[in-house]
Short mmCIF file of C-alpha atoms in Angstrom, two decimals:
data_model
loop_
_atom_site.label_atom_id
_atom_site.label_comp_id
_atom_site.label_asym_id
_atom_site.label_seq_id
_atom_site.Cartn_x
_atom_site.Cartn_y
_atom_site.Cartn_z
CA UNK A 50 2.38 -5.80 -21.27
CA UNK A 51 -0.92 -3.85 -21.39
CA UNK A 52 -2.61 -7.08 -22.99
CA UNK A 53 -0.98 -9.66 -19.98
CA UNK A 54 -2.26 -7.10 -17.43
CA UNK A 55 -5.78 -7.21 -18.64
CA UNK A 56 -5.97 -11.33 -19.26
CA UNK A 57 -4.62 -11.04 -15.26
CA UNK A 58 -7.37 -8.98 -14.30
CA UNK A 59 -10.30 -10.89 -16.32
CA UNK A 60 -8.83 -13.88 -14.89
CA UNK A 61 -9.06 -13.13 -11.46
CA UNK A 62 -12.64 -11.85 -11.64
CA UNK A 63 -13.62 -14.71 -13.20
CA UNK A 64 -11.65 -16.91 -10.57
CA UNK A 65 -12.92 -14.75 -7.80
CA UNK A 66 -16.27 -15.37 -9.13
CA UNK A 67 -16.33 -19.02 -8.58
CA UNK A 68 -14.43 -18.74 -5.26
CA UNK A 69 -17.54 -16.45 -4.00
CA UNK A 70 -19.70 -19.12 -5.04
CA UNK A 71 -17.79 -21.47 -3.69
CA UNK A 72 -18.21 -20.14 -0.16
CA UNK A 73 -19.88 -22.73 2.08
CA UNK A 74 -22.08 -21.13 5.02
CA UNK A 75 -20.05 -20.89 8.17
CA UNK A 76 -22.16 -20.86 11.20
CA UNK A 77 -20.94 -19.48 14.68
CA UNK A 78 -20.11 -22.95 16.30
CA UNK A 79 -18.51 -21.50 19.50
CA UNK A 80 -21.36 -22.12 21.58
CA UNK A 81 -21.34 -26.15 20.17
CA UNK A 82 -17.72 -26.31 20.52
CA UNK A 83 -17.42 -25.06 23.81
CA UNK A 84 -20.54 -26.39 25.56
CA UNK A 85 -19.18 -25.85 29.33
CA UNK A 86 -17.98 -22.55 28.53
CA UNK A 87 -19.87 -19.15 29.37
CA UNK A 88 -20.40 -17.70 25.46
CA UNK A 89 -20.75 -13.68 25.84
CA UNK A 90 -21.08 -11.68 22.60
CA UNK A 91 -20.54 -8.09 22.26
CA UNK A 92 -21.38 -5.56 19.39
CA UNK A 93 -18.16 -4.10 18.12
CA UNK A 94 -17.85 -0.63 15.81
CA UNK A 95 -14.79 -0.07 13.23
CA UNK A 96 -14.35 -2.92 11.63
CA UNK A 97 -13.93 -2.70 8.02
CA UNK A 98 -13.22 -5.78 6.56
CA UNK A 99 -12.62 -9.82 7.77
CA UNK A 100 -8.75 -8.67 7.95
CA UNK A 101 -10.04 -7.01 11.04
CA UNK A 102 -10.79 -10.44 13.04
CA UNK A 103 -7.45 -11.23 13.60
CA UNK A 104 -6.43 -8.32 15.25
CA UNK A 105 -9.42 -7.93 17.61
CA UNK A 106 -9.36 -11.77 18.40
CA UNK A 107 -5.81 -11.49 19.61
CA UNK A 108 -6.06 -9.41 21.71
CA UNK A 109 -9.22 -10.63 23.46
CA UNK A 110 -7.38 -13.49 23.93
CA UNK A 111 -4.90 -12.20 25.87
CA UNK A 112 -7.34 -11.47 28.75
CA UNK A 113 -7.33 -13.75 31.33
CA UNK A 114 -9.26 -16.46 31.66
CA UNK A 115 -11.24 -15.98 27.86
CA UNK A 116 -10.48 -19.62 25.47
CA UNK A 117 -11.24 -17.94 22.68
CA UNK A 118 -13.09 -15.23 20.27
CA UNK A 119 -14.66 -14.83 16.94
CA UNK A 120 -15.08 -12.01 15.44
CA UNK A 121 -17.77 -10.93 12.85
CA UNK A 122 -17.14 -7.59 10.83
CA UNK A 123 -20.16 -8.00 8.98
CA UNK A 124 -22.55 -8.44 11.84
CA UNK A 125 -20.45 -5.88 14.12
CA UNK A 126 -19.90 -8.17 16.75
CA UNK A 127 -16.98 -10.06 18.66
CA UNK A 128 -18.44 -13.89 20.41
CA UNK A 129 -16.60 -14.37 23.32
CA UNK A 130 -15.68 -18.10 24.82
CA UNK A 131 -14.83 -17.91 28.99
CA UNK A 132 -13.66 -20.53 31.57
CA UNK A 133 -17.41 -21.34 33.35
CA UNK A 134 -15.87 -20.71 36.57
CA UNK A 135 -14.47 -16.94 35.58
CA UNK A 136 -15.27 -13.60 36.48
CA UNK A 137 -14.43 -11.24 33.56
CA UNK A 138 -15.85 -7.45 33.90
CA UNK A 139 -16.91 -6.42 30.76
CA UNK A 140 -14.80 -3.61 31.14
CA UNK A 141 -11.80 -5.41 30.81
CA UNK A 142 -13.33 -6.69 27.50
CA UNK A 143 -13.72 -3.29 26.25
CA UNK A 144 -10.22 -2.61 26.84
CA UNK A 145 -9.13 -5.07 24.75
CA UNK A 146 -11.50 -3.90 21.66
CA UNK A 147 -10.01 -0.79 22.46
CA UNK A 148 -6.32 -1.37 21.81
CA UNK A 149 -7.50 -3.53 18.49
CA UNK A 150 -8.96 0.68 17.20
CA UNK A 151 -12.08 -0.35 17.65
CA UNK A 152 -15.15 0.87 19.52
CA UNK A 153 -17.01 -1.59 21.76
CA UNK A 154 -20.74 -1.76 22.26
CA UNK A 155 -23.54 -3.18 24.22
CA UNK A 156 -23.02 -6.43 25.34
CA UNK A 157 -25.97 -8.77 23.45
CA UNK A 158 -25.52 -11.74 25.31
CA UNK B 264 38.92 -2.28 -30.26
CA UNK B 265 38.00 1.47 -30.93
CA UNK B 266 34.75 3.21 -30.55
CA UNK B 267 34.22 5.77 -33.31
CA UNK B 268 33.08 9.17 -32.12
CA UNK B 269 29.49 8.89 -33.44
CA UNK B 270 29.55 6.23 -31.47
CA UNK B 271 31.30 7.54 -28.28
CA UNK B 272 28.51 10.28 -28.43
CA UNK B 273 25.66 7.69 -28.97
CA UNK B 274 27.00 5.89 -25.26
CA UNK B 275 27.16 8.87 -23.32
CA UNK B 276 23.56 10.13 -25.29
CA UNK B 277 22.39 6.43 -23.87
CA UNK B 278 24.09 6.46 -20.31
CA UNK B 279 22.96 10.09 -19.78
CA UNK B 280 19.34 9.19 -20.66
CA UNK B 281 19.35 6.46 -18.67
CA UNK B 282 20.19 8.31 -15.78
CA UNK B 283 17.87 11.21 -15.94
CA UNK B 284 15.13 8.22 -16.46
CA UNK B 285 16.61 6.51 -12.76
CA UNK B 286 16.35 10.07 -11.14
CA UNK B 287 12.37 10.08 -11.88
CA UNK B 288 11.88 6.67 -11.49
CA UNK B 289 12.93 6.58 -7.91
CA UNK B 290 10.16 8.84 -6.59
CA UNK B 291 7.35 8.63 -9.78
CA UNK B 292 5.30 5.98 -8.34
CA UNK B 293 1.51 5.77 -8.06
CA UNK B 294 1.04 5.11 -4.58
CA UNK B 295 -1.52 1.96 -5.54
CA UNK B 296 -4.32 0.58 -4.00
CA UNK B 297 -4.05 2.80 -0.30
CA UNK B 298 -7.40 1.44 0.98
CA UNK B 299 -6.77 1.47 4.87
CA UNK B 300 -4.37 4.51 5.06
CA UNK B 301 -6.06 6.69 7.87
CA UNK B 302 -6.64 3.96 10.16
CA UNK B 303 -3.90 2.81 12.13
CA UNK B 304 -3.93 -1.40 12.49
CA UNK B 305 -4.40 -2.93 15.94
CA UNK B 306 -2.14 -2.83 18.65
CA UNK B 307 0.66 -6.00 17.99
CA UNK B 308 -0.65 -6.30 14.24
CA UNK B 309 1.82 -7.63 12.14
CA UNK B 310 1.16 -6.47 8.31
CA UNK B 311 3.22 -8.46 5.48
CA UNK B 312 3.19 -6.86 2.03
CA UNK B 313 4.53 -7.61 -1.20
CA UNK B 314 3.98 -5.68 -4.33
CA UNK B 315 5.09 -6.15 -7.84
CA UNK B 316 4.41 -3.53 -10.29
CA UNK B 317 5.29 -3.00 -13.92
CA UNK B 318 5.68 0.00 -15.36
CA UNK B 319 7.11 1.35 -18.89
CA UNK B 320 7.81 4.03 -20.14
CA UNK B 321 7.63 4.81 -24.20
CA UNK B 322 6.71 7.81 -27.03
CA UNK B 323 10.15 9.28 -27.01
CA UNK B 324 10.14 12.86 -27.70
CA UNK B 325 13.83 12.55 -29.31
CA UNK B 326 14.59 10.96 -32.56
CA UNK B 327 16.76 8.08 -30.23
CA UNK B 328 13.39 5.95 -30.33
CA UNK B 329 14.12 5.45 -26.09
CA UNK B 330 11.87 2.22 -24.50
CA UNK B 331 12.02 1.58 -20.71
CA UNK B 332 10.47 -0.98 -18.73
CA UNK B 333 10.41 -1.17 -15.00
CA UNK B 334 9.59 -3.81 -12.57
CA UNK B 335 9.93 -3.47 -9.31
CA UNK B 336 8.75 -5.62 -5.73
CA UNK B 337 7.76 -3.54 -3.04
CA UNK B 338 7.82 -5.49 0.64
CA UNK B 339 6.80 -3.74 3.63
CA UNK B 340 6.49 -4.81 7.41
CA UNK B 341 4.52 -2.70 9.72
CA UNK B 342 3.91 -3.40 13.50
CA UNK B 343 1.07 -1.79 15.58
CA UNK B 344 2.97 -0.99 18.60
CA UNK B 345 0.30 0.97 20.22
CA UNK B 346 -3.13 1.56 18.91
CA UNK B 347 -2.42 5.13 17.32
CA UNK B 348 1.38 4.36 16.50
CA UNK B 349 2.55 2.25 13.48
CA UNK B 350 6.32 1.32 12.63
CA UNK B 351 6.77 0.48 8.79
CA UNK B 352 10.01 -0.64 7.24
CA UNK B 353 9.76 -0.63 3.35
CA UNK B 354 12.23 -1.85 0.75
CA UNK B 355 12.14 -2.08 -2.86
CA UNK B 356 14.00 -4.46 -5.30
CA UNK B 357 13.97 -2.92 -9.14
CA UNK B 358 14.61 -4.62 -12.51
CA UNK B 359 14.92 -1.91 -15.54
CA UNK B 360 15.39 -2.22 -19.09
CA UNK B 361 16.45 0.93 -21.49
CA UNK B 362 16.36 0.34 -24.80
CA UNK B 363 17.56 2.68 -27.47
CA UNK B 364 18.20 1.74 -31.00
CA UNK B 365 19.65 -1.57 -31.02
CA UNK B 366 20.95 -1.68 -27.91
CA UNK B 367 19.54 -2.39 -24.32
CA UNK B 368 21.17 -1.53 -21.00
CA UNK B 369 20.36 -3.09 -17.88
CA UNK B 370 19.55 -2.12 -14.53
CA UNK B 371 18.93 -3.98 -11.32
CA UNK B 372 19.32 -4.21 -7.41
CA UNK B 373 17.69 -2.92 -4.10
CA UNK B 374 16.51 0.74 -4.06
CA UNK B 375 16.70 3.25 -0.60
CA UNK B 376 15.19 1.62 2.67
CA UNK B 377 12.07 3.60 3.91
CA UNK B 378 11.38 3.72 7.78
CA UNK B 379 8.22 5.15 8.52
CA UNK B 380 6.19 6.06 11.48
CA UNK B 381 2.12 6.12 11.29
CA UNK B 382 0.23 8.04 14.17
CA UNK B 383 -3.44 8.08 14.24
CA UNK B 384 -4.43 11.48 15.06
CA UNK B 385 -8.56 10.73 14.85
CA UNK B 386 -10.52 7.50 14.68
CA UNK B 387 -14.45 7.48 14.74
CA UNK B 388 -15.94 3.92 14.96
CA UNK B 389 -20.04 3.88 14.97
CA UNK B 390 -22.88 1.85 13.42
CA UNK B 391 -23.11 3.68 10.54
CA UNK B 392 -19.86 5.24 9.33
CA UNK B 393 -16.11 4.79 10.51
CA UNK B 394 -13.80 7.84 10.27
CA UNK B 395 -9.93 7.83 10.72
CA UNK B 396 -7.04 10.55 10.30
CA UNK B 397 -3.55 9.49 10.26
CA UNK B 398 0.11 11.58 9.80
CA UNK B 399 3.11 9.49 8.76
CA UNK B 400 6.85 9.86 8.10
CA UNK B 401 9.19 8.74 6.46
CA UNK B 402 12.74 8.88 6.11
CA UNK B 403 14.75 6.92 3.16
CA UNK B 404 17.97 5.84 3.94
CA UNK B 405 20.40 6.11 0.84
CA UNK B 406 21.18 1.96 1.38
CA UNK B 407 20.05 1.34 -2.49
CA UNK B 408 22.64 -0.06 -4.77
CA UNK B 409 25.19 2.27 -6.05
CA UNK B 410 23.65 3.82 -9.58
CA UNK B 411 20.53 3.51 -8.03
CA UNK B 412 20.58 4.97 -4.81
CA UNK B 413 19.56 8.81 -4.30
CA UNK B 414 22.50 8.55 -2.16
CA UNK B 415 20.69 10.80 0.01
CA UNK B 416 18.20 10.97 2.75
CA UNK B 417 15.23 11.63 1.80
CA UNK B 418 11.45 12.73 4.09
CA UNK B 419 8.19 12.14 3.09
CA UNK B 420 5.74 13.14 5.44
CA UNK B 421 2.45 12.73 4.37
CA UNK B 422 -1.25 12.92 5.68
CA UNK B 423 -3.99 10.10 5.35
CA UNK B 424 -7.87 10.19 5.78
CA UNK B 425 -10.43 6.78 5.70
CA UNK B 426 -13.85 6.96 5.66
CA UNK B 427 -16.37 3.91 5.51
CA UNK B 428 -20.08 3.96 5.09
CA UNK B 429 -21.77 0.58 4.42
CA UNK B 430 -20.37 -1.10 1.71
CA UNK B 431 -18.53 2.13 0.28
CA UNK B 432 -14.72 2.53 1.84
CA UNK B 433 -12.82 5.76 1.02
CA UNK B 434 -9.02 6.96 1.01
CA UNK B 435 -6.90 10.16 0.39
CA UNK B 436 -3.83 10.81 1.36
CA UNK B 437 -1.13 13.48 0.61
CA UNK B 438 2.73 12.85 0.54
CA UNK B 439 5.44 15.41 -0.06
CA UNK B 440 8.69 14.13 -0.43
CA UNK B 441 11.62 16.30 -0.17
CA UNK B 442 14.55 14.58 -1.75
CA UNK B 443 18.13 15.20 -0.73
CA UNK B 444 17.42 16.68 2.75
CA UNK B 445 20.59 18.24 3.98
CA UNK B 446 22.70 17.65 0.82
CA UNK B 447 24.58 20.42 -0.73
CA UNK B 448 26.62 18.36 -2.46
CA UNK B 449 28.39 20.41 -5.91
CA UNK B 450 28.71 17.16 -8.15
CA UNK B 451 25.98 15.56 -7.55
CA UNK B 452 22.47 15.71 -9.21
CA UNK B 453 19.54 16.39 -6.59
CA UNK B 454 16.24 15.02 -7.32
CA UNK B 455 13.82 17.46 -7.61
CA UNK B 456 10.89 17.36 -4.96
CA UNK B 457 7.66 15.54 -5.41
CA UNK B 458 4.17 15.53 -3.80
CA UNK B 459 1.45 13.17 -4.92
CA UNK B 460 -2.27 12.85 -4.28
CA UNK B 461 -4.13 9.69 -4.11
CA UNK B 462 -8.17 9.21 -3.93
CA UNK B 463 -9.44 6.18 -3.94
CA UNK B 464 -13.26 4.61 -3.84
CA UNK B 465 -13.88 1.10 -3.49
CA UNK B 466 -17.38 -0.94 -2.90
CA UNK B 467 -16.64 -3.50 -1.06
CA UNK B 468 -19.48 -6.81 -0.98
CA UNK B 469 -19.45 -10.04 1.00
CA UNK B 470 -18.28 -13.61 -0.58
CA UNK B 471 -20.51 -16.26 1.06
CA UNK B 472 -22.18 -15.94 4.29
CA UNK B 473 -18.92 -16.62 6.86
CA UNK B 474 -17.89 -12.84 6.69
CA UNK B 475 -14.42 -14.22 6.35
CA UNK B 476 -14.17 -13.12 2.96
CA UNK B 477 -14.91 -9.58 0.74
CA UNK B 478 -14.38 -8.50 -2.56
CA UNK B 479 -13.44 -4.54 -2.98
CA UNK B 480 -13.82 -2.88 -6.83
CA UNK B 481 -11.65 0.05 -6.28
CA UNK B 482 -11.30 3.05 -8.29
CA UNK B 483 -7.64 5.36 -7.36
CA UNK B 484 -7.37 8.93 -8.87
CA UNK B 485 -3.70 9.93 -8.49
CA UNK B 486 -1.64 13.32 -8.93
CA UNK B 487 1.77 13.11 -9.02
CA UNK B 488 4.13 15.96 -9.55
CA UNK B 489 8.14 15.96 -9.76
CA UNK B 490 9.77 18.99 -9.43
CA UNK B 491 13.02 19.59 -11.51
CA UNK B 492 16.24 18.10 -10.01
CA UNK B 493 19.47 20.18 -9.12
CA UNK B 494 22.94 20.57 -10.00
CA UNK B 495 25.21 22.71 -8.13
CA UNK B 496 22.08 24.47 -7.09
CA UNK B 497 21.56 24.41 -11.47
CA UNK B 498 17.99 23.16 -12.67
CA UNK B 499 19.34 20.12 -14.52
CA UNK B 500 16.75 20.06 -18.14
CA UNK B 501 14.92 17.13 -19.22
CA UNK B 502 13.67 16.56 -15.85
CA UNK B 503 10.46 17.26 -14.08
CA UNK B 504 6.73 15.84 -14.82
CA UNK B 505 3.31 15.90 -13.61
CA UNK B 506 0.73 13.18 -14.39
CA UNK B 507 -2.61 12.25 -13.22
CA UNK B 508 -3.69 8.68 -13.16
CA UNK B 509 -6.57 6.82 -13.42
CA UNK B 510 -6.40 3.27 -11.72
CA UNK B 511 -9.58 0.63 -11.84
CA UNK B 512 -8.75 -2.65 -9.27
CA UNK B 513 -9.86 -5.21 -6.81
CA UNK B 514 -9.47 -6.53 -3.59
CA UNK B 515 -10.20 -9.41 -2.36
CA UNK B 516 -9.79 -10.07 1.33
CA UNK B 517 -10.09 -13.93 2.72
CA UNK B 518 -9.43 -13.72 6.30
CA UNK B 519 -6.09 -12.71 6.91
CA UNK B 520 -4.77 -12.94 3.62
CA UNK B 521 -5.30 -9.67 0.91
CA UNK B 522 -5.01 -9.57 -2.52
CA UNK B 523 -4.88 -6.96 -4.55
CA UNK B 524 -4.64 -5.77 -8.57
CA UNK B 525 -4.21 -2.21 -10.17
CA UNK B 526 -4.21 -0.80 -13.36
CA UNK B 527 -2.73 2.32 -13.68
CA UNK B 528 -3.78 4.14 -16.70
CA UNK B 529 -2.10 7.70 -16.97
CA UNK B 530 -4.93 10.07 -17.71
CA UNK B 531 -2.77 13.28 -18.36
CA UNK B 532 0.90 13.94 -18.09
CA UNK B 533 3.32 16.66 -18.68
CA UNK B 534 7.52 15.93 -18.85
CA UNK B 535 9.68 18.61 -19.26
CA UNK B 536 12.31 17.82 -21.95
CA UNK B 537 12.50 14.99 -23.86
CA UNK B 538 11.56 12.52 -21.58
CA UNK B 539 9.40 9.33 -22.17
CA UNK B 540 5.87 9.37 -21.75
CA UNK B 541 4.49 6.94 -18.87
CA UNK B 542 2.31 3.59 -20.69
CA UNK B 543 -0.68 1.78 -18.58
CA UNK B 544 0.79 -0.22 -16.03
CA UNK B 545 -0.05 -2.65 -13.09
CA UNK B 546 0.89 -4.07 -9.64
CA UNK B 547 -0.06 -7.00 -8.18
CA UNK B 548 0.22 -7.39 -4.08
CA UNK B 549 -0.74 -9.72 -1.53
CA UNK B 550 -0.97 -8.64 1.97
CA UNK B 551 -1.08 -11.19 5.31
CA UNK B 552 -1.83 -9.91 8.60
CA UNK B 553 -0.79 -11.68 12.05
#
């Protein structure tokens, strides 16, 4: 048992190894994918790890009127794509961050 | 065909053994990798776990040369219904072997339901450090498969605290269980009470440049104690332990999907009796969040 558990482990270092490696660079492409869109990005505090994104991003997205959001743990920031035509107070942004646990902060750009 | 009475003995030796070893295993576990425990999930967060972890148990005091092994899978679903308040259902399935002598007796089937409920009493988010306090409760329904079961309702309340500072996280949390609240049943054994302590360190670093992935290297010190269990308000002997564990792991988190590996080494441990001494064991989980 002891011996399986330890192969498992070396294993999976090695394997995560590779996979880190692996990684090809991901650029923010929200602004490219979304050229008639108004692109706002906001610094965001509590966020611990990438399982973080998805909980943020939902409920961003819930607000009316936003297409969609990334969010960036390891930058501290949430990018946030809006309808051109839509008037979102960035209040009703932080509200959002709120409810995800997290603390919003200035708003970059 | 007729059983001698060496061997009549020798069964109820085995089948009495066996039992004592159930009524420990059902509350002796490490709490594993608790990275995350003070800080509640977002509001509507789904959290999908599964956990397998092995666990054996060997070194028999007695001359009956007693081997148990013990896997079990662990899945829990927790919602973030508001941004301070967490509902968690947990269930565990359990395979266990006993060996002694020749002969091996088998053990299997779903253990006590656990409904808990997390509130965040403190959260802290800046730029340089993020801080978070949580209480839970639970309460375990006696659902589990007859001759595994408690077959009574157990609480755990317990208290969690997070802290993060750059690439360092940090975890401890406290959980007291009291087992067979409101039972005063005369034929029945009680398991005794049990509180464990869990610390754990990781360093956490960045796979490639999306931020969509991290790797963890965590490091959980654990105290568990079990008090002795009851019989007609009797302490019932051989049961009863304390160990303190030592568990090296990692976690590695690509976007919405965790996984995570633990050994559990036991550093120090004290049974009362002749009970079996805990070996190195291991869980493996995987975690998805929606």
């Amino acid at each position: 048992m002891q011996q399986k558990i330890i192969s498992t482990i070396m294993f999976l270092t090695i394997f995560l190894s590779f996979t880190g490696c692996a990684t090809k660079e991901k650029t923010n492409s929200l602004s490219k994918m979304y050229p008639n869109m108004q692109i706002r990005t906001y610094e965001v505090f509590g966020m611990d790890c990438p399982g973080c994104h998805g909980g943020i991003e939902k409920l961003v997205k819930e607000v009316p009127n936003v297409v969609d959001a990334k969010a960036n743990w390891d930058e501290k920031k949430i990018t946030i794509v809006i309808k051109k035509e839509a008037t979102i107070e960035d209040k009703t942004i932080f509200e959002a961050i709120k409810r995800a646990n997290f603390t919003p902060g200035k708003r970059i750009q | 065909m007729q059983i001698s009475p060496l061997e009549n003995v020798y069964n109820k030796v085995l089948f009495f053994s066996f039992f004592l070893i159930l009524l420990v295993m059902q509350n002796a576990y490490s709490a594993g990798i608790s990275v995350d425990a003070g800080l509640t999930p977002s509001e509507k967060r789904w959290i999908f776990r599964e956990q397998i972890r092995f666990n054996s148990r060997s070194e028999d005091p007695s001359m009956m040369n007693r081997e148990m092994t013990q896997n079990s899978l662990m899945t829990v679903l927790a919602y973030g219904l508001k941004r301070d308040i967490t509902l968690v259902v947990k269930q565990m399935y359990m395979d266990m072997d006993m060996q002694m002598g020749g002969n091996t007796t088998k053990t299997s089937g779903f253990m006590d339901t656990g409904l808990l409920i997390k509130y965040g009493v403190f959260r802290e988010n800046t730029a340089s450090r993020i801080l978070g306090a949580a209480a839970t409760l639970e309460i375990e329904l006696p659902t589990g498969k007859k001759g595994i079961s408690s077959e009574t309702w157990d609480l755990k309340p317990g208290l969690y605290f997070s802290m993060r500072k750059g690439n360092w996280l940090g975890d401890f949390s406290f959980v007291y269980t009291f087992n067979g609240v409101g039972d005063s049943s005369k034929t029945k054994t009680i398991p005794g009470d049990q509180f464990s302590i869990n610390t754990a360190f990781a360093y956490q670093t960045t796979l490639g440049e999306g931020a969509d992935k991290a790797l963890a290297y965590v490091l959980e010190l654990s105290h568990e104690k079990v008090y002795t269990s009851h019989l007609n308000s009797k302490a019932v002997r051989n049961t009863g332990e304390d160990m303190t564990l030592i568990s090296p792991g990692l976690k590695l988190t690509i976007s919405s999907f965790v996984t995570e590996l633990l050994l559990q080494i036991p550093t120090s441990q004290n049974q009362k009796g002749n009970q079996l001494k805990r070996d190195v064991g291991g869980l493996f989980g995987i975690r998805y969040m929606f």
